[in-house]
XYZ file of C-alpha atoms in Angstrom:
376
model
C -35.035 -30.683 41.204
C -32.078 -32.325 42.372
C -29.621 -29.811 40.984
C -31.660 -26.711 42.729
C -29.327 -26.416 45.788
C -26.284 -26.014 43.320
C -27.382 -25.058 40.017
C -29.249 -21.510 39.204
C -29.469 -22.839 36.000
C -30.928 -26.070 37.179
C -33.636 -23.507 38.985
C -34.506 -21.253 35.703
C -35.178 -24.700 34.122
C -37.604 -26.556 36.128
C -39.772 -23.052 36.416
C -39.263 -22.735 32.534
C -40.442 -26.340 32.145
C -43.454 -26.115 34.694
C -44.822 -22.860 33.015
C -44.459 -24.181 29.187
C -46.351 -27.180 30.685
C -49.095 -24.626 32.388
C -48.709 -25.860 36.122
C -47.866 -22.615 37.646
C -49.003 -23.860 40.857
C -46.533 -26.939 40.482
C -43.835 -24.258 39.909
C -44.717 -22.038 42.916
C -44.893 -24.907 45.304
C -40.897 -26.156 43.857
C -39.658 -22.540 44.725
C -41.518 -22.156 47.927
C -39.429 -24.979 49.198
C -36.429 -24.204 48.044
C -36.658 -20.972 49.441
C -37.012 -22.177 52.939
C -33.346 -23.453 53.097
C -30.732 -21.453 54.578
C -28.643 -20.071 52.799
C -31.857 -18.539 50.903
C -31.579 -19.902 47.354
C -31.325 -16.916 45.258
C -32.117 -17.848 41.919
C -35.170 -19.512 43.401
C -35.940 -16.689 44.969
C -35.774 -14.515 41.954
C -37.904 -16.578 40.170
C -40.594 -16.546 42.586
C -40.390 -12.922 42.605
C -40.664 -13.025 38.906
C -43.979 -15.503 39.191
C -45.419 -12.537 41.648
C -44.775 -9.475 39.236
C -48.595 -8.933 39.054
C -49.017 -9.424 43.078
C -46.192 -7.062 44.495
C -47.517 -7.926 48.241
C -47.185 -11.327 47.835
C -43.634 -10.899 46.095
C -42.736 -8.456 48.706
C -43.469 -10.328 51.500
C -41.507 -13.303 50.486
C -38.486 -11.021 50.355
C -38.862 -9.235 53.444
C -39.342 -12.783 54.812
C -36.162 -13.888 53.133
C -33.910 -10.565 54.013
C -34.870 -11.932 57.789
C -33.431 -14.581 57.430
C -30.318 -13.513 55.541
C -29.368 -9.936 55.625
C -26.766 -10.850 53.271
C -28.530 -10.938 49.933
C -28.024 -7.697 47.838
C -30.142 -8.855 44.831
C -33.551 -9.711 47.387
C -32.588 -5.804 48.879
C -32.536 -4.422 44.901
C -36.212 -5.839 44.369
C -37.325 -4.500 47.884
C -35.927 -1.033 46.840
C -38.028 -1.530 43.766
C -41.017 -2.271 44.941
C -40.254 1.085 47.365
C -39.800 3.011 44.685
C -42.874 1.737 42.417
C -44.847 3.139 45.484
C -43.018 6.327 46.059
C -41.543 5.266 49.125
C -38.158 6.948 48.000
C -36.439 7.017 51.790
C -37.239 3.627 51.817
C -36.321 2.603 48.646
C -33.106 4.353 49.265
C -32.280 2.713 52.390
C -33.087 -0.937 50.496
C -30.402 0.151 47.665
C -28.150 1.585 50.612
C -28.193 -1.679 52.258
C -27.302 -3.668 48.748
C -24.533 -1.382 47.821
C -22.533 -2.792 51.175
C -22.402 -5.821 50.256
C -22.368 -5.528 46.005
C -21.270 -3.474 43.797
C -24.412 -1.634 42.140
C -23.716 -1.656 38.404
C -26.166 -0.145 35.719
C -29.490 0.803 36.294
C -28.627 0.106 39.694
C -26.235 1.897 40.288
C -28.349 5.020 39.061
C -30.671 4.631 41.078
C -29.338 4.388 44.126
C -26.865 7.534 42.696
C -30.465 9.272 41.905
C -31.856 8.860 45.175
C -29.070 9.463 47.358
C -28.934 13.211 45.748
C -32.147 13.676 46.131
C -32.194 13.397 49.644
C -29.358 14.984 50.362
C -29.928 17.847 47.621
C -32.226 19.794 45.764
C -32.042 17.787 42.679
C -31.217 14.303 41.634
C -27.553 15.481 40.334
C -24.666 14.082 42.059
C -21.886 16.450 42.913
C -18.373 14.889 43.858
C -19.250 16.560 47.357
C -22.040 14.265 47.104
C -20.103 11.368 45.501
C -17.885 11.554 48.522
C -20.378 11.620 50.592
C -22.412 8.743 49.716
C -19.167 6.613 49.305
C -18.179 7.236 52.928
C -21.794 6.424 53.915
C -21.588 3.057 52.132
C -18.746 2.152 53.531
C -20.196 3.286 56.751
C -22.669 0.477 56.494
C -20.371 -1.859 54.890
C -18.274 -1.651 58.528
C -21.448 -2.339 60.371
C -21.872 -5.254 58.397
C -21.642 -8.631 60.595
C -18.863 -11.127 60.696
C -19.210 -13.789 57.893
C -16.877 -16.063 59.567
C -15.673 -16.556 63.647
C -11.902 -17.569 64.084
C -11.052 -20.143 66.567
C -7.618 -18.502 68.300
C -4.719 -20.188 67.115
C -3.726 -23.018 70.107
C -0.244 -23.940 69.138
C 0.887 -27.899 69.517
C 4.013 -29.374 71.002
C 5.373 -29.446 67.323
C 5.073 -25.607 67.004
C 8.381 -23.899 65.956
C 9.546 -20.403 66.023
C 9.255 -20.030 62.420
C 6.770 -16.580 61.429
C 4.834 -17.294 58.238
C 4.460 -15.459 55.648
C 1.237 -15.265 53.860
C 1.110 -13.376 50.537
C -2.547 -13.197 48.946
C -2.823 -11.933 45.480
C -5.841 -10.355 44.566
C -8.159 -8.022 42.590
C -11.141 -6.077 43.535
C -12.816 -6.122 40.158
C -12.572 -10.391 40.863
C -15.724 -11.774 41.735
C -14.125 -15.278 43.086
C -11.429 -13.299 44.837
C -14.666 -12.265 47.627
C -13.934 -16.093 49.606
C -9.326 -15.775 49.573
C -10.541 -11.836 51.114
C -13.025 -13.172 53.651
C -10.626 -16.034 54.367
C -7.767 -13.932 54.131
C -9.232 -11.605 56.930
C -10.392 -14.341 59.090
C -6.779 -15.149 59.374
C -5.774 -11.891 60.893
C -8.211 -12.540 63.758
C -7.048 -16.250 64.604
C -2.957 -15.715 64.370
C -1.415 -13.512 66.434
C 0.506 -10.627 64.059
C 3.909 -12.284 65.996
C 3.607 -15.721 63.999
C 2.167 -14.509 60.708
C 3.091 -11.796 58.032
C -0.396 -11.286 55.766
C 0.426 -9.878 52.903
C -2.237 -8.340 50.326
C -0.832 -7.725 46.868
C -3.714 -6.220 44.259
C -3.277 -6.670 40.430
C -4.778 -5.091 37.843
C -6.686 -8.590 37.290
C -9.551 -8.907 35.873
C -9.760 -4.904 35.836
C -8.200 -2.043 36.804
C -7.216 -2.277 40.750
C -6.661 1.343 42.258
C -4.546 -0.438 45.035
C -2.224 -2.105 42.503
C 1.561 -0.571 42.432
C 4.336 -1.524 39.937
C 5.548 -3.736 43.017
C 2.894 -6.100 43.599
C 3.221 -6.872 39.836
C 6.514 -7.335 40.223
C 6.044 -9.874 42.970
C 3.079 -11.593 40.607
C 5.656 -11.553 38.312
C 8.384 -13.161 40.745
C 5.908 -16.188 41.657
C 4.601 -16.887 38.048
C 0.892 -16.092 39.055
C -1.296 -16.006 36.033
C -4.609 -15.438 37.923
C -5.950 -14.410 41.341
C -6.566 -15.310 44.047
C -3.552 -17.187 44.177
C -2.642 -17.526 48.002
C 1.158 -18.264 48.345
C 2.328 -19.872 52.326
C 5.845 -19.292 52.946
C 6.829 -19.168 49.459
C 4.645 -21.720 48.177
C 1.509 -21.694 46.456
C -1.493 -22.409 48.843
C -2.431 -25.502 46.450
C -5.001 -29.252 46.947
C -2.882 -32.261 46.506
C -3.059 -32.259 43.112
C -0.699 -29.750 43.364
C -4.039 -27.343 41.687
C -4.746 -23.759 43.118
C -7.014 -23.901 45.774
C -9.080 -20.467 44.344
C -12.062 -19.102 45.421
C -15.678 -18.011 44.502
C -18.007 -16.041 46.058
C -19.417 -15.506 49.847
C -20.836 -18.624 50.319
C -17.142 -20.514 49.775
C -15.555 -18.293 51.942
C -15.782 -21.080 54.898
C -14.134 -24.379 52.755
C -11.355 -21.903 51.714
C -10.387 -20.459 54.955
C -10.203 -23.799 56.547
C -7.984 -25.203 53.867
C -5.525 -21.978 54.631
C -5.759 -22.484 57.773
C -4.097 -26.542 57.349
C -1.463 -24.915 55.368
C -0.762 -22.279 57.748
C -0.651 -24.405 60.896
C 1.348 -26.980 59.339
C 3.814 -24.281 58.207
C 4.284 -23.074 62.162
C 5.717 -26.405 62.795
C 8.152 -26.359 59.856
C 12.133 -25.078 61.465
C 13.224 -21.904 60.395
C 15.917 -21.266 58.542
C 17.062 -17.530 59.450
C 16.304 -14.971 61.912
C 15.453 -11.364 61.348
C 14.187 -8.286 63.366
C 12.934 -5.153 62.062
C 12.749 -1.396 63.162
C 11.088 1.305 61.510
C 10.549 5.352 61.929
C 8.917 7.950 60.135
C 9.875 11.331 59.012
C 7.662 13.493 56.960
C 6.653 11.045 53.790
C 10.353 8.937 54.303
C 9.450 5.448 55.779
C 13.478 4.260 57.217
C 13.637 0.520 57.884
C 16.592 -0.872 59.436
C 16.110 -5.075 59.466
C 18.770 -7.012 62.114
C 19.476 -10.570 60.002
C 21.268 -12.730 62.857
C 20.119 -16.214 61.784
C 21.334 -17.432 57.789
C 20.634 -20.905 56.090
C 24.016 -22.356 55.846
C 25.793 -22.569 52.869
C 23.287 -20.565 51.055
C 23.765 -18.277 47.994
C 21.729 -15.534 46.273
C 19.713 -14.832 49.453
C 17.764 -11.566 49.216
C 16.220 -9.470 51.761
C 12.318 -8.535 51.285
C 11.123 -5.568 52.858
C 7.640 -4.542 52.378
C 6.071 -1.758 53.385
C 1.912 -2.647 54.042
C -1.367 -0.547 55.069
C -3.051 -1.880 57.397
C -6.153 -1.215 56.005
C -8.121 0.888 53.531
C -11.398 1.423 52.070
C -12.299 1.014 48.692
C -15.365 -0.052 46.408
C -14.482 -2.366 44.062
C -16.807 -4.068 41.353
C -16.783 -7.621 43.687
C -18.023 -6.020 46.863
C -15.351 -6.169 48.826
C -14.677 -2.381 50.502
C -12.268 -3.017 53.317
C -9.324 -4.129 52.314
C -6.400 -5.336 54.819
C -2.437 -5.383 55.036
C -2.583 -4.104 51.467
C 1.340 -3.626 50.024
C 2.204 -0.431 48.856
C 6.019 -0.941 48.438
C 8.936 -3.933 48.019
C 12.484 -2.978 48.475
C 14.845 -3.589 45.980
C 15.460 -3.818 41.828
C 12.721 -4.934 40.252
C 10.740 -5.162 44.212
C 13.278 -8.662 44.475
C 14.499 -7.699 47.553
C 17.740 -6.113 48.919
C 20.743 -8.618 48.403
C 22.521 -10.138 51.369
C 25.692 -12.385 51.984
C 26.148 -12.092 55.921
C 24.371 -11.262 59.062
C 24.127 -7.825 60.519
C 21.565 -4.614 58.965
C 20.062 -3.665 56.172
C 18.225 -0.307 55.473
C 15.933 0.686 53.428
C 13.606 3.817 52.850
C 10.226 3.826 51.120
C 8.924 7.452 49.978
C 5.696 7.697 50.364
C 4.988 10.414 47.575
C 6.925 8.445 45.306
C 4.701 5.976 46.245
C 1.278 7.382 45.755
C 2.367 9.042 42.152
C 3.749 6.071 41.092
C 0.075 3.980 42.495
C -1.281 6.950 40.037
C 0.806 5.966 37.008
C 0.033 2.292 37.586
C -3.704 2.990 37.425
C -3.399 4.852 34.149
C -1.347 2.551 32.265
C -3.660 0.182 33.096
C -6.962 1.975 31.615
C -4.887 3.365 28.909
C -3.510 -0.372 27.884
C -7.104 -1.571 27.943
């Protein structure tokens, strides 16, 4: 009972234990309690669900009860939809699986389902087309957009200690990465509290755990450059976003999101007040697919060798549907300047160009996909 909060397992076993031991009544009165709490315990929940197969009002109306009070829980919207469905309620059922697939990633049966449905509304059969397919993906997202704010950022205030150093803050990531869902919630919450004058966010995607459509041969390369074995991996000006055991601070899932933004956002602030070391300024114009970038270095470290110039080119946002739920996706790189995306070498002060293609770009986004698949 103790473990409940934390441990789904913990949940599974008391029920387990209370209906080998026939006190069904003991069991129902356990998860009626710990259903009450916000966040809604979902394993709980489930479970109750489970105990109320054979009385779908009384299962239904605990879920409708807990959807009120969290919007936010994609498995309680999947057992609404069924119960929908069981009845023949299909618009409603659709709208429950609608409302699930913004906010997780409907695998499965699931996934079917809703896929089923969907047509059949907007068809005469329950046969998806890729008309269709487009359609229903720029619906979901339409909802997904909709979706509230997990998290409010307190504007930035900056102290008497605050420098003019700009911060950059490179995020690797995966959208087939379940505990990458908190660094991208906490990650986006960062673009609302600092102004884009006194932080760089940077989103690199890797093909980590699965194949990443956003991934390009550069933001491996940059993996590559910082040693990063697994995401999310959050690096602050350089340096890994880490506790002070010098151990990756991670992720998880949704309900983390909170404890990991506010540890970025210690790192970050305490960056600001750090002196910077050189100064640069950067212009940029477009012509057809050619993206030409012209960076003014007037500021150097002094005495320093080997410095290189890094020049990336970033969108500021796009929508995708990736197996952790996560659809928008922000700042997300699509090119780094230089061999091997290292940068552009520099010994002095003055300009630098560069030009990103952005056909080049896209096939080579294309390539990256496929080697991927086919290496797996």
């Amino acid at each position: 009972r103790a473990a409940a909060s934390e441990s789904p397992a913990a949940v599974a076993a008391l029920v387990s234990l209370y209906v080998e031991r026939n006190e069904r009544a003991r069991a129902e009165s356990f998860l009626l309690d710990v259903i009450k709490t916000a966040p809604v315990n979902m394993a709980a929940l489930s479970s109750l669900t489970n105990l109320y197969k054979a009385e779908p009002a009384r299962a239904e109306a605990i879920l409708l009860d807990a959807v009120g009070r969290d919007p936010l829980l994609p498995g309680a919207l999947i057992s609404l939809a069924k119960l929908e469905h069981d009845r023949g309620a299909v618009a409603e059922a659709l709208d429950h699986y609608m409302k699930a697939a913004a906010l997780s990633f409907l695998r499965g049966a699931d996934g079917e389902a809703l896929r089923s449905l969907y047509a059949k509304q907007h068809g005469n059969s329950d046969v998806m087309t890729p008309a269709l397919e487009a359609k229903l993906d720029a619906d979901i997202n339409e909802r997904y957009r909709a979706l509230p704010k997990m998290m409010k950022a307190d504007p930035y205030l900056p102290t008497a200690r605050r420098t003019d150093r700009v911060v950059v803050l490179e995020m690797f990531t995966g959208s087939a990465c379940p505990p990458c869902v908190a660094a991208d919630l906490a990650f986006d919450t960062t673009l609302d509290r600092y102004p884009a004058d006194i932080v760089i966010p940077l989103a690199y995607h890797v093909h980590i755990p699965g194949p990443d459509p956003m991934t390009t041969p550069e933001s491996n390369a940059r993996r590559l450059f910082y040693a990063v074995n697994g995401v999310p991996t959050m690096q602050i000006s350089g340096a890994m976003a880490a506790n002070p055991a010098g151990e990756n601070l991670g992720g998880g899932g949704r309900n983390r999101a909170p404890e990991v933004y506010e540890k970025y956002v210690g790192l970050i602030d305490r960056a600001l007040e750090v002196a910077s070391d050189a100064a640069v300024s950067v212009r940029a114009t477009i012509q057809g697919t050619k993206v030409m970038v012209t960076a003014d270095v007037s500021k150097l470290p002094a005495n320093a060798a080997d410095l290189r110039l890094v020049v990336v080119l970033a969108e500021k946002q796009l929508m995708f549907g990736g197996e952790n739920g996560i659809r928008s996706h922000h700042m997300v790189v699509r090119g780094v300047a230089g061999d091997k995306s290292e940068g552009l070498p520099i010994a002095a002060t003055g300009s630098v160009q560069h030009t990103f293609d952005l056909a080049a770009i896209g096939q080579s986004i294309t390539r990256s996909l496929a080697t991927d698949i086919a290496r797996r």
